[in-house]
Coordinates of C-alpha atoms in Angstrom, one line a residue:
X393 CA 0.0 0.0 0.0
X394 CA 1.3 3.0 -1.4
X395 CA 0.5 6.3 1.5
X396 CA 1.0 9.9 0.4
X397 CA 0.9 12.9 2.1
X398 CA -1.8 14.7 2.5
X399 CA -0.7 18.7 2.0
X400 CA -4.7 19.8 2.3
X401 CA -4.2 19.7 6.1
X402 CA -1.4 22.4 6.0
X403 CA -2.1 25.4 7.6
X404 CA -1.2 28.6 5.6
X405 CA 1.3 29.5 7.9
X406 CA 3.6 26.7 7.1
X407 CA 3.8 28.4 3.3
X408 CA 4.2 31.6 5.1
X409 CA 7.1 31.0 6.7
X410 CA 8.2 28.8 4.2
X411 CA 8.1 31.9 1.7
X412 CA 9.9 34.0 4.6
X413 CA 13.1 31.9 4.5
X414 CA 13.4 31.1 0.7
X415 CA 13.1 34.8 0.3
X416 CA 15.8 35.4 3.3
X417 CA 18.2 33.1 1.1
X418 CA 17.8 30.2 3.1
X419 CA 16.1 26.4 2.9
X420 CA 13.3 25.1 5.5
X421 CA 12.0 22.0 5.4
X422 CA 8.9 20.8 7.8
X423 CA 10.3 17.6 9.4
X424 CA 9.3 14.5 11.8
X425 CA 6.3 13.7 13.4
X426 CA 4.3 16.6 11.2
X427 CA 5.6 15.3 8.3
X428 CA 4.4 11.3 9.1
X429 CA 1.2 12.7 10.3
X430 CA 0.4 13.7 7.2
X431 CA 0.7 10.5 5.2
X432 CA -1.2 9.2 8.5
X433 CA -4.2 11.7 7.5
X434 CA -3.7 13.5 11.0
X435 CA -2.9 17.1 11.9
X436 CA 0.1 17.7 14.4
X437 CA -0.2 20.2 17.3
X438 CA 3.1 21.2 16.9
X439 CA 5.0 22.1 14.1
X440 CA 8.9 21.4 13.6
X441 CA 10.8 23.2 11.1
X442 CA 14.6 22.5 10.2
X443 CA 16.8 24.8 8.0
X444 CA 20.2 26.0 7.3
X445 CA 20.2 29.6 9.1
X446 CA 21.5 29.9 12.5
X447 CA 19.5 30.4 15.5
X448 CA 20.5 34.3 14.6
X449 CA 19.6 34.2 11.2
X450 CA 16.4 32.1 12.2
X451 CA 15.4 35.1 14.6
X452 CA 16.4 37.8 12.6
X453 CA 14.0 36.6 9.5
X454 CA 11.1 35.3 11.8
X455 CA 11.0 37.4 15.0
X456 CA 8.7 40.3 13.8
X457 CA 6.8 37.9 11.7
X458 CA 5.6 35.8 14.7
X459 CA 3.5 36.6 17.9
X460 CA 5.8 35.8 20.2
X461 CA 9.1 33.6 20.5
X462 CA 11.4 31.9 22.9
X463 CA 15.0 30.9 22.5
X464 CA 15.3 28.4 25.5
X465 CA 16.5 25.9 23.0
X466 CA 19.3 28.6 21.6
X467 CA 22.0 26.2 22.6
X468 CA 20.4 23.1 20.5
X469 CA 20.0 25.2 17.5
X470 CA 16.3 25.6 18.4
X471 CA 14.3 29.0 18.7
X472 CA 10.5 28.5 19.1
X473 CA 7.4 31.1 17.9
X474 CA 3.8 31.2 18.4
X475 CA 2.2 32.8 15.4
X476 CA -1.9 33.0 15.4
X477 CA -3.3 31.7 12.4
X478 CA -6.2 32.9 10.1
X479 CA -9.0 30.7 12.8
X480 CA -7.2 32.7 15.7
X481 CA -5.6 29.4 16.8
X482 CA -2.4 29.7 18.3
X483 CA 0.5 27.6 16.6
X484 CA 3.4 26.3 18.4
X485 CA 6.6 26.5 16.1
X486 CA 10.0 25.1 16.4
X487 CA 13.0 26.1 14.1
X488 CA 16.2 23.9 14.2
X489 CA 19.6 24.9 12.4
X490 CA 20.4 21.6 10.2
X491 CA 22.1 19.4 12.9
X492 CA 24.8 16.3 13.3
X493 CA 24.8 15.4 17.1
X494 CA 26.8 13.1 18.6
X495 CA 26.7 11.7 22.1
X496 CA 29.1 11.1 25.1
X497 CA 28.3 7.4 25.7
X498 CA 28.6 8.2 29.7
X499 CA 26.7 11.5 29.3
X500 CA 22.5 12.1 29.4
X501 CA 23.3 15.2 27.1
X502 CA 23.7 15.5 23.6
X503 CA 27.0 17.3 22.3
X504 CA 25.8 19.4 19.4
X505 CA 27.6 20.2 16.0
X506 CA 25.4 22.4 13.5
X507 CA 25.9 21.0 10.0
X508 CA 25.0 22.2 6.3
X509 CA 23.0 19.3 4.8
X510 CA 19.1 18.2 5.0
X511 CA 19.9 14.4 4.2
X512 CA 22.3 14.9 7.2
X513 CA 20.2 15.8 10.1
X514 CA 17.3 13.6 8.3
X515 CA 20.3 10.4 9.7
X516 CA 20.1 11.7 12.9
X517 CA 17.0 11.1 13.9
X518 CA 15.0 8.4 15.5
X519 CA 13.2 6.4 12.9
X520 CA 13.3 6.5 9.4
X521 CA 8.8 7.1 10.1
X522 CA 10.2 10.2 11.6
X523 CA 13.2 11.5 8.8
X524 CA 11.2 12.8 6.3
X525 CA 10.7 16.2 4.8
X526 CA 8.8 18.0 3.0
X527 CA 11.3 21.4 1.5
X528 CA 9.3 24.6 1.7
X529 CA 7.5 26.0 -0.4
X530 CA 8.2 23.9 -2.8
X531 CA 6.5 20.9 -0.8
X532 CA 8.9 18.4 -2.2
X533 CA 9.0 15.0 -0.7
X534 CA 12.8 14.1 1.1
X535 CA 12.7 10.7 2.2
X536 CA 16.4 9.3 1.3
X537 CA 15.7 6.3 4.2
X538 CA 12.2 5.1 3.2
X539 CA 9.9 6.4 5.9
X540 CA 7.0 6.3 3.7
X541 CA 7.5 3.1 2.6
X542 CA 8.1 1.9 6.1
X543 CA 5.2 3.6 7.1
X544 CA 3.2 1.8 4.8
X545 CA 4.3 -1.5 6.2
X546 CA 3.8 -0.6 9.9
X547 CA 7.9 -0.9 10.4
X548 CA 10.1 0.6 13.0
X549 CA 13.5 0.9 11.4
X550 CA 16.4 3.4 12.4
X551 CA 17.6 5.6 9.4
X552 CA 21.1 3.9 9.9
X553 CA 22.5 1.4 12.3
X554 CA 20.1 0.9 15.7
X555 CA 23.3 0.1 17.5
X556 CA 24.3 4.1 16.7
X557 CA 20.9 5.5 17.0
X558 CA 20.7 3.7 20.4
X559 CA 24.1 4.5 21.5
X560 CA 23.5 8.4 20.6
X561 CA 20.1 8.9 22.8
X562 CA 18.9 5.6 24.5
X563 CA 16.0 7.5 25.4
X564 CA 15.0 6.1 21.6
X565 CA 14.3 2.4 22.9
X566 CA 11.8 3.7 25.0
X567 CA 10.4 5.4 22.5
X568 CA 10.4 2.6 19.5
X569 CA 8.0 0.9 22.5
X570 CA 5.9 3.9 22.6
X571 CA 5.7 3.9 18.7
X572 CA 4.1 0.4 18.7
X573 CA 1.4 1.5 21.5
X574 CA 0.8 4.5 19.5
X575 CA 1.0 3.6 15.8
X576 CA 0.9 -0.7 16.1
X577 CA 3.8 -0.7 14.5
X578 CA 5.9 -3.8 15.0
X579 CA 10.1 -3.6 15.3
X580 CA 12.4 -4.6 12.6
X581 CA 14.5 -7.3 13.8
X582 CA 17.5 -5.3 13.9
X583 CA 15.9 -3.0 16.1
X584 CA 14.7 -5.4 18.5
X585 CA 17.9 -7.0 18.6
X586 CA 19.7 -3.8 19.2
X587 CA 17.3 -2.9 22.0
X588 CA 17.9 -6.2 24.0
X589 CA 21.5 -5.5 23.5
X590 CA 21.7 -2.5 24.9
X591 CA 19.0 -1.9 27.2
X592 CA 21.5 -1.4 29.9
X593 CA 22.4 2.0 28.5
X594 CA 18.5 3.2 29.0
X595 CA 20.3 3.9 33.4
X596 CA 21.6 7.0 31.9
X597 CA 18.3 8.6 30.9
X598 CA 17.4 10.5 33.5
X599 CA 13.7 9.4 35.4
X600 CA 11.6 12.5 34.2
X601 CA 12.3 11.6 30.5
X602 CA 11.7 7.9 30.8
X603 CA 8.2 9.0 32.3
X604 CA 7.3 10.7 29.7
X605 CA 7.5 8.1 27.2
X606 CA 6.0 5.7 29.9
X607 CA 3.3 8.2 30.3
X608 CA 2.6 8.1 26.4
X609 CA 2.8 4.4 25.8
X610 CA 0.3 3.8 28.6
X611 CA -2.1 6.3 26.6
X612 CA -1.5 4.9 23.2
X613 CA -4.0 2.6 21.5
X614 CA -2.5 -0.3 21.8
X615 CA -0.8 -0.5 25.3
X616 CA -0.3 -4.0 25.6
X617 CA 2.3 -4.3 22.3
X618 CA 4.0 -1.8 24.1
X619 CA 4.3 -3.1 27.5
X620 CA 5.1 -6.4 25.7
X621 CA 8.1 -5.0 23.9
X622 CA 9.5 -3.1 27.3
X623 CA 9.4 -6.9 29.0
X624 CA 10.9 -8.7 25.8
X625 CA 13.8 -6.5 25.7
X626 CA 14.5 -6.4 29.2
X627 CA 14.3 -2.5 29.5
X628 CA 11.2 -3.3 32.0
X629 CA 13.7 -4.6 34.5
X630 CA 14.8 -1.6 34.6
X631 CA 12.6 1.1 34.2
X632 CA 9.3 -0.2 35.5
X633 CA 11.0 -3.9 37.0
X634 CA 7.4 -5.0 38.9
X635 CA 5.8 -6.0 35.7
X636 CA 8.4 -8.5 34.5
X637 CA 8.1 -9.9 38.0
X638 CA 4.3 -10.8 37.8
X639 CA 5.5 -13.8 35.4
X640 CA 5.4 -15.8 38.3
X641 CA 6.5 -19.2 37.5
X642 CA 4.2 -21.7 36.3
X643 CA 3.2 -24.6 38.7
X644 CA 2.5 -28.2 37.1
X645 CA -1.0 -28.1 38.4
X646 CA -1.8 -24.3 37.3
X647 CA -3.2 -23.5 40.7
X648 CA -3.5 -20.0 39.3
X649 CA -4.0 -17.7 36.2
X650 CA -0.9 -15.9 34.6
X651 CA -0.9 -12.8 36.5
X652 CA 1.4 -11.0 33.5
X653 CA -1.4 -11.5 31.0
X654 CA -4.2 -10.9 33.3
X655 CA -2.8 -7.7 33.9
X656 CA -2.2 -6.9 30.1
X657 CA -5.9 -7.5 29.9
X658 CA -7.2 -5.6 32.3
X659 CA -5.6 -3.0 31.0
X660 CA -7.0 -3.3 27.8
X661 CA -10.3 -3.7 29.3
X662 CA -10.4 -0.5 31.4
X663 CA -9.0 1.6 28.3
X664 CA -12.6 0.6 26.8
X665 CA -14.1 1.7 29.2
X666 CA -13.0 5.3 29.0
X667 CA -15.3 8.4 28.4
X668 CA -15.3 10.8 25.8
X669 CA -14.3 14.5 27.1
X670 CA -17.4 15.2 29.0
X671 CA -17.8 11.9 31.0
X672 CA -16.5 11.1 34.5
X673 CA -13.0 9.4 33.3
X674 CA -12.2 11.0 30.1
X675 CA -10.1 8.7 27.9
X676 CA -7.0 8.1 27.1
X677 CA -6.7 8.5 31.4
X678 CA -3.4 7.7 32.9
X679 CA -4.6 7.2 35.8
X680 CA -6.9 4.3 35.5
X681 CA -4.8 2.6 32.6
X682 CA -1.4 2.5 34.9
X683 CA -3.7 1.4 37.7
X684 CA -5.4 -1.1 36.1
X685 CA -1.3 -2.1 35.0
X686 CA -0.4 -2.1 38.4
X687 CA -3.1 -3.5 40.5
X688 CA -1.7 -7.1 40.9
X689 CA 1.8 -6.4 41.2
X690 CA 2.0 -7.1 45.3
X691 CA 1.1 -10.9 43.9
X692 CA 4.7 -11.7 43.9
X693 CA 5.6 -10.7 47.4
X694 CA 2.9 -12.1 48.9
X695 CA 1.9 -16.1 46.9
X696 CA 1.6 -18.9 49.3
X697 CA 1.0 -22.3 49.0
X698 CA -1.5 -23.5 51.6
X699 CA -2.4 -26.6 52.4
X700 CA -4.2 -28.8 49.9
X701 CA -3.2 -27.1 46.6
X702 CA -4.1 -23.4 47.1
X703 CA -2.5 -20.5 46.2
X704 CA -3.0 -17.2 48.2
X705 CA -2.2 -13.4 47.7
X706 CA -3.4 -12.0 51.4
X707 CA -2.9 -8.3 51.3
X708 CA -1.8 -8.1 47.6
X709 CA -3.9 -5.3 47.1
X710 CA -2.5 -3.0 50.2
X711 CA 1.6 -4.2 49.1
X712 CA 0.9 -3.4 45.5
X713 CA 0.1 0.1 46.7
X714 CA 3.0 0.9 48.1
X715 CA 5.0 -0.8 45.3
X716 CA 3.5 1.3 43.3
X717 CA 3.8 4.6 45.1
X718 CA 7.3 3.6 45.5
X719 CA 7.7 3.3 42.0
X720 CA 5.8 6.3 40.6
X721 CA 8.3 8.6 43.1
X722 CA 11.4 6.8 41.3
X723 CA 9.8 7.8 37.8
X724 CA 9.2 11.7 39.4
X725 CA 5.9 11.4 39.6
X726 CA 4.0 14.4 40.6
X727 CA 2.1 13.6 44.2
X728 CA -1.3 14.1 43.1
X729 CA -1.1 11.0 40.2
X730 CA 1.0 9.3 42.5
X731 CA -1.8 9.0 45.4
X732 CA -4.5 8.4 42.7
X733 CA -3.0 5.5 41.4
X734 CA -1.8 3.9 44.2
X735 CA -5.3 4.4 46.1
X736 CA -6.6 2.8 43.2
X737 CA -4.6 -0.9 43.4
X738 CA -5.2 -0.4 47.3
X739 CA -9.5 -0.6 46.6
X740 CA -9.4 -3.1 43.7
X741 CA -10.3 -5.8 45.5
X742 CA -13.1 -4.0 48.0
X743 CA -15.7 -4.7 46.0
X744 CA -15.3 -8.9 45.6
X745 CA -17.3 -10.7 48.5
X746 CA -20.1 -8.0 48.2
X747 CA -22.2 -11.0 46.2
X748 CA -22.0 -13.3 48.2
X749 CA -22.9 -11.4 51.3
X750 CA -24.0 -8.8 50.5
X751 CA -23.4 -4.8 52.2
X752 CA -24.9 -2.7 54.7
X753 CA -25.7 0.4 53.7
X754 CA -22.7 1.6 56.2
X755 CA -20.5 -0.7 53.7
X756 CA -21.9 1.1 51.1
X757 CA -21.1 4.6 52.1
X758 CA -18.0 3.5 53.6
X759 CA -17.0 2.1 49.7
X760 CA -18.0 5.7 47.9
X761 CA -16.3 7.9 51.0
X762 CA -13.1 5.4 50.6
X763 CA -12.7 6.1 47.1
X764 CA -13.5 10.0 46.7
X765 CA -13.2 11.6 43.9
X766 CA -11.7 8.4 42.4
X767 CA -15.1 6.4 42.7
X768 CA -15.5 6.3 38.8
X769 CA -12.3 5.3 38.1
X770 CA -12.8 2.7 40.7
X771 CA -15.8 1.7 38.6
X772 CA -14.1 0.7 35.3
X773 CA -11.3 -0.8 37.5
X774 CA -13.2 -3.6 39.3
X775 CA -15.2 -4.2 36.0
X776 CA -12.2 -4.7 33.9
X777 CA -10.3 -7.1 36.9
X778 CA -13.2 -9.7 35.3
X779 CA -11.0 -11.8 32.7
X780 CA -12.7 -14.9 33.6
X781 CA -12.8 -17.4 30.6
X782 CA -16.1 -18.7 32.8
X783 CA -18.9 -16.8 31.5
X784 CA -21.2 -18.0 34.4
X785 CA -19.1 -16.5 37.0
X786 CA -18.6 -13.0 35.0
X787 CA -22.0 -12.5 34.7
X788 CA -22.5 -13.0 38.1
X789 CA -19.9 -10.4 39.5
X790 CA -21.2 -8.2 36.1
X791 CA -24.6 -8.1 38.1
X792 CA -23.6 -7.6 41.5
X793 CA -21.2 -4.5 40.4
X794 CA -24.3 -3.4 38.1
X795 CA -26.5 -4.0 41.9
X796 CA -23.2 -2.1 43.7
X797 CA -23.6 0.5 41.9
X798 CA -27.5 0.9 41.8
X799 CA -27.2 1.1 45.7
X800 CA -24.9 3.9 45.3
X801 CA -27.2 5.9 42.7
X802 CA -29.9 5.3 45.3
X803 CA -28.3 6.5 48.5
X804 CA -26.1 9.2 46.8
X805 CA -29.7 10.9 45.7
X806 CA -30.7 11.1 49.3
X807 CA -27.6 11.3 51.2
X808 CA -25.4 13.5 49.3
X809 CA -22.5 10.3 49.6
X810 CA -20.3 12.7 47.1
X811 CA -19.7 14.9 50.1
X812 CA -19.9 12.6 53.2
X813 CA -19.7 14.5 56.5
X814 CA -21.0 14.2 60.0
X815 CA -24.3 16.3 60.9
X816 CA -22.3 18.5 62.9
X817 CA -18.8 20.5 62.4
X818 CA -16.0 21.4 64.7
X819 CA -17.4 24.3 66.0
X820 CA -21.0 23.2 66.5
X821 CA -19.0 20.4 68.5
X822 CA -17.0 22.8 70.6
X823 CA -19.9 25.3 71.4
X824 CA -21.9 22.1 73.0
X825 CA -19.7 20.4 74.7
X826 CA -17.9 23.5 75.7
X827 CA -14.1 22.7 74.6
X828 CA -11.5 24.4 72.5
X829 CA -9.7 23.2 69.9
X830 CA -7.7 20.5 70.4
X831 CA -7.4 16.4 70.0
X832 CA -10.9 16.0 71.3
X833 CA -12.4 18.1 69.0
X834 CA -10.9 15.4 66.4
X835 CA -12.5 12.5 68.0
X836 CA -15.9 13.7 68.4
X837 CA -16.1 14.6 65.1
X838 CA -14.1 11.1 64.1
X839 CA -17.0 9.8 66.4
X840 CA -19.9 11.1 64.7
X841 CA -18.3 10.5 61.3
X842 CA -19.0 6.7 62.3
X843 CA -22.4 7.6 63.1
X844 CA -23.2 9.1 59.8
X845 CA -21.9 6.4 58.0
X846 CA -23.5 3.7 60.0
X847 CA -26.6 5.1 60.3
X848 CA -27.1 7.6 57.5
X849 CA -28.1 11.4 58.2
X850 CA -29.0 12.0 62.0
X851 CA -30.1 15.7 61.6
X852 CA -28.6 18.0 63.8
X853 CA -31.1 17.9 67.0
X854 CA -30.5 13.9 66.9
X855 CA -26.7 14.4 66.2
X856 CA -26.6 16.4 69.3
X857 CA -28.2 13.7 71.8
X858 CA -25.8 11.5 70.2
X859 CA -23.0 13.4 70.7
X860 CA -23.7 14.4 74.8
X861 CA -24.0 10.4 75.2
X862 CA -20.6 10.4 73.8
X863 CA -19.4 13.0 76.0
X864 CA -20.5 11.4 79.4
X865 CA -18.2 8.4 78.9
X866 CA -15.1 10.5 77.9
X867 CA -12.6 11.4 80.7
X868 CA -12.3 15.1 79.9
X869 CA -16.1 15.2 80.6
X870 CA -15.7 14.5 83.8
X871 CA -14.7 16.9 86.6
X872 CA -11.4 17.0 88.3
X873 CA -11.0 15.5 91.6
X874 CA -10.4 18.0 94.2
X875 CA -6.6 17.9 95.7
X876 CA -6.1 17.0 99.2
X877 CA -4.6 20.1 101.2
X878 CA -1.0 19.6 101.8
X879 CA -0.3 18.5 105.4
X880 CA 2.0 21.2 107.0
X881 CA 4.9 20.8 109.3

């Protein structure tokens, strides 16, 4: 299949400033991920440029032409623009002098040599997906290492050796993973040979970039291939070591599922079950996709064999939470995705028991208050934990979540459960019982806390009876004993 690019989707301000430099004397050339997302029938958020002027020359032709610029990137070669277009959207531009980097093996930074020639920097780069051009204004095709056709064939392939490209920025194994969530391409062999070679060298990326690309293969559309390729080339040990570890070895008498491809599937599975913009987990989501990645991975450290055959995971849920937390820190997480995934592998397995025995209405407000704001994503993950090949016992679980949550709807629309507190705040408390702020304070409202949740709303003149039976079994209540007088001599 022949694919070609499709120049409708340019914005007239690509010509623009193509027009700007070939007027200046000098080439431009749009480049990478724009250029591929064209023959892909996409538009690119950003747009990359590459030319021949120097950062100088590149501000001296474009400066008053754009809105704005920045030249953070000055010692790269790179100056960046914003330039509003005719539909007063706001363009992100990059300009790059043509350049040949090369890389200290022991270094995380790139030692950079401008050089003269398109074809050139085209080598440099990751992918031969990723090193074509298209010269401006001209719009002619450069694709001297056979991106398109590669592109065609769903192919990974490094412009020249993978050994170099890897050696030169080994953030680019993490990122021929992300590819294959992102695209479903597959690898060429020599690529995945390089990458098992030399996954090693991915130690001297630094954490915050390796997120990144973690972050974007988790959100890709097929997360699985990528996860698959991070295990098979060993760069999982290394970056994100807990999911290589759930291939717990296989007993003779498979006394339990393969936890690795369970896991893989419930990833999948919540990733359908993401909503468009406007709904309560809008998709891709991080959060419940790494969650539902992670919520088994405290299997390892706690399997036992008991007695008779059976294999247990007591507590999986609460040491895959801090394995995960512990992880997500490593990787630079910010706090707030950090807590939100981690709470999320500690409730996975809340829910299970509930049809058998059914909940209390307590249990139920004690579920919603226990997950927060997370309560939706919480949703999709216990739905997609169900990988069951036994169709009798997923529709069973299926209908006790579906009852779960219909309990929920019920007492959320007379309880307010979205915003669970007791009937009476701190300094209702203090003004009854006649205290000042202080530890006590905490535990009568702790105690009326369990009151709302056990018995629903009390309504402030019943949440004060409550509270005064409270306080008559509390030591503080209770007057202090008078001293005796001090004998004297």
């Amino acid at each position: 299949m022949d694919l070609v690019p499709d120049t409708s989707k340019f914005d007239p301000v690509v010509l623009e400033l193509g027009m700007l430099f070939a007027n200046a004397g000098f080439e431009l050339s749009l480049v990478g991920g724009p250029v591929r997302d064209l023959f892909l029938g996409r538009v690119s958020p950003d747009l990359d440029f590459t030319t021949n002027a120097t950062p100088d020359e590149i501000l001296a032709v474009a400066k008053k032409w754009a809105d704005s610029h920045w030249e953070m990137g000055r010692d790269f070669g790179t100056i960046g623009f914003r330039k509003r277009n005719s539909a007063k959207e706001m363009l992100l531009i990059e300009v790059t002098t043509y350049r040949a980097e090369a890389y200290d093996p022991d270094s995380r930074k790139p030692v950079v040599a401008f050089g003269t020639s398109l074809v050139d920097d085209l080598q440099r780069r990751d992918f031969s997906v990723n090193a074509m051009a298209l010269r401006l204004p001209a719009m002619e095709l450069v694709d001297p290492f056979g991106g398109a056709k590669d592109l065609a064939a769903g192919l990974l392939r490094t412009p020249g050796t993978a050994e170099n490209s890897f050696s030169d920025d080994p953030l680019r194994m993490m990122r021929a993973a992300r590819f294959a969530s992102q695209l479903g391409f597959t690898l060429h062999p020599d690529v995945l040979a390089a990458m098992k070679d030399m996954a090693g060298r991915i130690s001297i990326i630094s954490a915050e970039r390796v997120r990144e690309e973690l972050v974007k293969l988790i959100c890709g559309a097929h997360p699985r291939a990528g996860i698959d390729i991070l295990v098979e080339t060993g760069l999982a040990e290394l970056v994100l070591p807990e999911i290589p570890a759930l291939k717990l070895e296989t007993d003779e008498h498979h006394r339990h599922k393969d936890v690795y491809q369970h896991s893989l599937q419930v990833l999948e599975q919540a990733a359908t079950l993401e909503t468009g913009p406007e709904g309560p987990v809008p998709g891709p989501n991080f959060v419940l996709r790494f969650a539902a990645l992670m919520h088994d991975v405290g299997k390892p450290k706690t399997r036992r064999f008991e007695p008779g055959g059976a294999v247990s995971f007591r507590h999986h849920d609460l040491a895959g939470a801090k394995l995960t937390a512990k992880r997500m820190k490593a990787l630079r997480f910010d706090n707030d995705s950090i807590k939100a995934v981690s709470r999320l592998v500690e409730l996975h397995m809340r829910f299970y028991g509930y049809g058998e025995s059914g909940w209390s209405d307590s249990a139920v407000r004690r579920y919603v208050t226990d997950a927060g704001p997370l309560l939706e994503h919480l949703h999709r993950l216990t739905r997609s934990d169900v990988t069951t090949r036994n169709q009798r016992k997923a529709d069973r679980l299926s209908f006790a979540y579906d009852d779960l949550e219909q309990r929920i709807a019920v007492l959320a629309q007379q309880e307010e459960l979205d915003a669970i507190r007791p009937d009476l705040d701190g300094a209702a408390i203090m003004a009854l019982l006649g205290i000042k702020p202080g530890r006590v304070v905490g535990r009568a409202y702790n105690f009326l806390m369990e009151q709302r949740m056990e018995h629903g709303p009390l309504g402030p003149d019943r949440a004060q009876d409550v509270l005064r039976d409270w306080w008559t079994e509390q030591p503080e209540s209770q007057p202090e004993a008078p001293q005796a007088p001090q004998a004297t001599a």
